[in-house]
Every structure is written in structure tokens, then in C-alpha cells.
Amino acid sequence: MTSSSFQRTIALPAPVCEQAAQHLEQAAHRAIDGAAIPLKAFRAAADNDFILPATIVEQAAACLLVLATETAQTVRPSALRATISVALRLRDAAELSHQPAISSRFW
């Protein structure tokens, strides 16, 4: 009997994916470690109905938080809020993917 690995995926709204791709582009230009992989995935997300592996979403959120930290003193507050907002939406989506679909309290 063979076992197949189950990879959690997350369906994100198109605007969130587009915003994340824009911010990840900035992260890649600033050479933030690990930004290239999620950037490529988010660019291709439209071809997959905006469904991404949870690990990629988590990595993207971390990269965007690093970007926010590194640019906090040099960008407009609105730009900083936009970056943080997208990062937190990605992080929240990734955290939700770790929760079981059915709570044991209903059993």
C-alpha cells in the first residue's frame, strides 16, 4: 500500500493574490531571502484559480513581514499599512488551513 502526501492548499481572492505578487516583487528586488519562490507561485496563481499550497502562502507572509520591517522607515505609512495588511491576510489564511474542518465538539 502506498501513501500519498497530502498538501494543504488555500484558495485566495484574486485581489489578495495580485497585491501579494506586487509586494513580493518588491521583496525580490530587495533580495529578501525566500521571496522568489512565492513570487513565482503568486504570479502563476491565476492559472490555478488562485489556489496555492499553504506552505507557499506562509512563506509569502513571512517575506512580506520582513519587507515591512526593512522598509518601515523609508516608505509612506499607507504603503507600509498595505504591505502589512496583505501579509496578515496571508498569515491568517495559512493559520486557518491548519485547523481541522470539523470541530470535535460536534461529535
Coordinates of N, CA and C in Angstrom, one line a residue:
M1 N 0.8 -1.2 0.0 CA 0.0 0.0 0.0 C 0.9 1.2 0.0
T2 N 0.6 2.1 -0.9 CA 1.4 3.3 -0.9 C 0.6 4.5 -0.3
S3 N 1.4 5.4 0.3 CA 0.8 6.6 0.9 C 1.1 7.8 0.0
S4 N 0.1 8.6 -0.1 CA 0.3 9.8 -0.9 C 0.4 11.0 0.1
S5 N 1.2 11.9 -0.2 CA 1.3 13.0 0.7 C 0.2 14.0 0.4
F6 N -0.4 14.5 1.4 CA -1.5 15.4 1.3 C -0.9 16.8 1.5
Q7 N -1.1 17.7 0.5 CA -0.6 19.0 0.6 C -1.8 20.0 0.8
R8 N -1.9 20.7 1.9 CA -3.0 21.6 2.1 C -2.8 22.8 1.1
T9 N -4.0 23.2 0.5 CA -4.0 24.3 -0.4 C -4.9 25.3 0.1
I10 N -4.7 26.5 -0.3 CA -5.6 27.7 0.1 C -6.0 28.4 -1.2
A11 N -7.3 28.7 -1.2 CA -7.9 29.5 -2.3 C -8.0 30.9 -1.8
L12 N -7.3 31.8 -2.5 CA -7.3 33.2 -2.1 C -8.1 34.0 -3.1
P13 N -8.6 35.1 -2.6 CA -9.3 36.0 -3.6 C -8.3 36.6 -4.6
A14 N -8.7 36.8 -5.8 CA -7.8 37.4 -6.8 C -7.1 38.7 -6.4
P15 N -7.8 39.6 -5.8 CA -7.1 40.9 -5.4 C -6.0 40.6 -4.4
V16 N -6.2 39.7 -3.5 CA -5.2 39.4 -2.5 C -3.9 38.8 -3.2
C17 N -4.2 37.9 -4.1 CA -3.0 37.3 -4.9 C -2.3 38.4 -5.7
E18 N -3.0 39.3 -6.3 CA -2.4 40.3 -7.1 C -1.6 41.3 -6.2
Q19 N -2.1 41.7 -5.1 CA -1.4 42.5 -4.2 C -0.2 41.8 -3.6
A20 N -0.3 40.6 -3.3 CA 0.8 39.8 -2.7 C 1.9 39.7 -3.8
A21 N 1.5 39.5 -5.0 CA 2.6 39.4 -6.1 C 3.3 40.7 -6.2
Q22 N 2.6 41.9 -6.1 CA 3.2 43.2 -6.2 C 4.2 43.4 -5.1
H23 N 3.8 43.0 -3.9 CA 4.7 43.2 -2.7 C 5.8 42.2 -2.8
L24 N 5.6 41.0 -3.2 CA 6.7 40.0 -3.3 C 7.7 40.5 -4.4
E25 N 7.2 41.2 -5.4 CA 8.1 41.7 -6.4 C 9.1 42.7 -5.8
Q26 N 8.6 43.5 -4.9 CA 9.4 44.5 -4.2 C 10.4 43.7 -3.3
A27 N 9.9 42.7 -2.6 CA 10.8 41.9 -1.7 C 11.9 41.2 -2.5
A28 N 11.6 40.7 -3.7 CA 12.6 40.1 -4.5 C 13.6 41.1 -5.0
H29 N 13.2 42.3 -5.3 CA 14.1 43.3 -5.7 C 15.0 43.7 -4.6
R30 N 14.5 43.6 -3.3 CA 15.4 44.0 -2.2 C 16.2 42.8 -1.7
A31 N 16.1 41.7 -2.5 CA 16.8 40.4 -2.2 C 16.5 39.9 -0.8
I32 N 15.2 39.9 -0.5 CA 14.8 39.3 0.8 C 14.8 37.8 0.6
D33 N 15.5 37.1 1.5 CA 15.6 35.7 1.3 C 14.3 34.9 1.3
G34 N 14.1 34.1 0.3 CA 12.9 33.3 0.2 C 11.8 33.9 -0.6
A35 N 12.0 35.1 -1.2 CA 10.9 35.8 -1.8 C 10.6 35.3 -3.3
A36 N 11.6 34.7 -3.9 CA 11.5 34.3 -5.3 C 10.5 33.2 -5.5
I37 N 10.5 32.2 -4.6 CA 9.6 31.0 -4.8 C 8.1 31.5 -4.7
P38 N 7.7 32.2 -3.6 CA 6.3 32.6 -3.5 C 5.9 33.6 -4.6
L39 N 6.9 34.4 -5.1 CA 6.6 35.3 -6.1 C 6.2 34.6 -7.4
K40 N 7.0 33.6 -7.7 CA 6.7 32.8 -8.9 C 5.3 32.1 -8.8
A41 N 5.0 31.6 -7.6 CA 3.7 30.9 -7.4 C 2.5 31.9 -7.4
F42 N 2.7 33.1 -6.9 CA 1.6 34.0 -6.9 C 1.4 34.6 -8.3
R43 N 2.5 34.7 -9.1 CA 2.3 35.1 -10.5 C 1.5 34.1 -11.3
A44 N 1.7 32.9 -11.0 CA 1.0 31.8 -11.7 C -0.3 31.4 -11.1
A45 N -0.7 32.1 -10.0 CA -1.9 31.7 -9.3 C -3.2 31.8 -10.1
A46 N -3.2 32.8 -11.0 CA -4.4 33.0 -11.8 C -4.7 31.7 -12.7
D47 N -3.6 31.1 -13.1 CA -3.8 29.9 -13.9 C -4.3 28.7 -13.1
N48 N -4.3 28.8 -11.8 CA -4.7 27.7 -10.9 C -5.9 28.1 -10.1
D49 N -6.7 29.1 -10.6 CA -7.9 29.6 -9.8 C -7.5 30.1 -8.5
F50 N -6.3 30.7 -8.4 CA -5.8 31.3 -7.1 C -5.7 30.4 -6.0
I51 N -5.4 29.1 -6.3 CA -5.2 28.1 -5.3 C -3.7 27.9 -5.1
L52 N -3.2 28.0 -3.9 CA -1.8 27.9 -3.6 C -1.6 26.9 -2.5
P53 N -0.4 26.3 -2.5 CA 0.0 25.5 -1.3 C 0.1 26.3 0.0
A54 N -0.4 25.8 1.1 CA -0.3 26.5 2.3 C 1.1 27.0 2.7
T55 N 2.1 26.1 2.4 CA 3.5 26.4 2.7 C 4.0 27.7 1.9
I56 N 3.5 27.8 0.7 CA 3.9 29.0 -0.1 C 3.2 30.2 0.4
V57 N 2.0 30.1 0.9 CA 1.3 31.3 1.5 C 2.0 31.7 2.8
E58 N 2.4 30.7 3.6 CA 3.1 31.0 4.8 C 4.4 31.7 4.5
Q59 N 5.2 31.2 3.5 CA 6.4 31.8 3.1 C 6.3 33.2 2.6
A60 N 5.2 33.4 1.8 CA 4.9 34.8 1.3 C 4.6 35.7 2.4
A61 N 3.8 35.3 3.4 CA 3.5 36.2 4.5 C 4.8 36.6 5.3
A62 N 5.6 35.6 5.5 CA 6.9 35.9 6.3 C 7.8 36.9 5.5
C63 N 7.9 36.7 4.2 CA 8.7 37.6 3.3 C 8.1 39.0 3.4
L64 N 6.8 39.1 3.3 CA 6.2 40.5 3.4 C 6.3 41.1 4.7
L65 N 6.3 40.4 5.8 CA 6.6 41.0 7.1 C 8.0 41.4 7.2
V66 N 9.0 40.7 6.6 CA 10.4 41.1 6.6 C 10.5 42.4 5.7
L67 N 9.8 42.4 4.6 CA 9.8 43.6 3.7 C 9.3 44.8 4.5
A68 N 8.2 44.6 5.2 CA 7.6 45.7 6.0 C 8.6 46.2 7.1
T69 N 9.3 45.3 7.7 CA 10.3 45.7 8.7 C 11.4 46.5 8.1
E70 N 11.9 46.0 7.0 CA 13.1 46.6 6.3 C 12.7 48.0 5.7
T71 N 11.5 48.2 5.4 CA 11.1 49.5 4.7 C 10.3 50.4 5.6
A72 N 10.1 50.1 6.8 CA 9.3 50.9 7.7 C 9.7 52.3 7.8
Q73 N 11.0 52.6 7.8 CA 11.5 54.0 7.9 C 11.6 54.7 6.6
T74 N 11.4 54.1 5.5 CA 11.6 54.7 4.2 C 10.4 54.8 3.3
V75 N 9.3 54.2 3.7 CA 8.1 54.3 2.8 C 7.0 55.1 3.5
R76 N 6.0 55.5 2.7 CA 4.9 56.2 3.3 C 4.1 55.3 4.2
P77 N 3.5 55.8 5.2 CA 2.7 55.0 6.1 C 1.6 54.2 5.4
S78 N 1.0 54.7 4.4 CA 0.0 54.0 3.7 C 0.5 52.8 3.0
A79 N 1.7 52.9 2.4 CA 2.4 51.8 1.7 C 2.8 50.7 2.7
L80 N 3.2 51.1 3.9 CA 3.6 50.2 4.9 C 2.3 49.4 5.4
R81 N 1.3 50.2 5.6 CA 0.0 49.5 6.0 C -0.5 48.5 5.0
A82 N -0.3 48.9 3.7 CA -0.8 48.0 2.6 C 0.0 46.7 2.7
T83 N 1.3 46.8 2.8 CA 2.2 45.6 2.9 C 1.8 44.7 4.1
I84 N 1.7 45.4 5.2 CA 1.4 44.6 6.5 C 0.0 44.0 6.3
S85 N -1.0 44.7 5.8 CA -2.3 44.2 5.6 C -2.3 42.9 4.8
V86 N -1.6 42.9 3.6 CA -1.6 41.7 2.8 C -0.9 40.6 3.5
A87 N 0.2 40.9 4.2 CA 1.0 39.9 5.0 C 0.1 39.2 6.0
L88 N -0.7 40.0 6.7 CA -1.6 39.4 7.8 C -2.7 38.6 7.2
R89 N -3.2 39.1 6.0 CA -4.3 38.3 5.4 C -3.8 36.9 5.0
L90 N -2.5 36.9 4.4 CA -1.9 35.6 4.0 C -1.6 34.8 5.3
R91 N -1.1 35.4 6.3 CA -0.8 34.6 7.5 C -2.1 34.0 8.1
D92 N -3.2 34.8 8.2 CA -4.4 34.3 8.7 C -5.0 33.2 7.9
A93 N -4.9 33.3 6.6 CA -5.4 32.2 5.7 C -4.6 30.9 5.9
A94 N -3.3 31.1 6.1 CA -2.4 29.9 6.3 C -2.8 29.3 7.7
E95 N -3.0 30.1 8.7 CA -3.4 29.6 10.0 C -4.7 28.8 10.0
L96 N -5.6 29.4 9.2 CA -6.9 28.7 9.1 C -6.8 27.3 8.4
S97 N -5.8 27.2 7.5 CA -5.7 25.9 6.8 C -5.2 24.8 7.8
H98 N -4.6 25.2 8.9 CA -4.1 24.2 9.9 C -5.2 23.7 10.8
Q99 N -6.3 24.4 10.8 CA -7.4 24.0 11.7 C -8.2 22.9 11.1
P100 N -8.7 21.9 11.9 CA -9.5 20.9 11.3 C -10.8 21.4 10.8
A101 N -11.3 20.7 9.7 CA -12.5 21.2 9.1 C -13.7 21.0 10.0
I102 N -13.7 20.0 10.8 CA -14.9 19.7 11.7 C -14.3 19.7 13.2
S103 N -15.0 20.5 14.0 CA -14.6 20.5 15.4 C -15.1 19.3 16.1
S104 N -14.3 18.9 17.1 CA -14.7 17.7 17.9 C -15.9 18.0 18.8
R105 N -16.2 19.2 19.0 CA -17.3 19.5 19.9 C -18.7 19.1 19.3
F106 N -18.7 18.8 18.0 CA -20.0 18.4 17.4 C -20.1 16.9 17.4
W107 N -19.1 16.2 17.9 CA -19.2 14.7 18.0 C -19.8 14.3 19.3

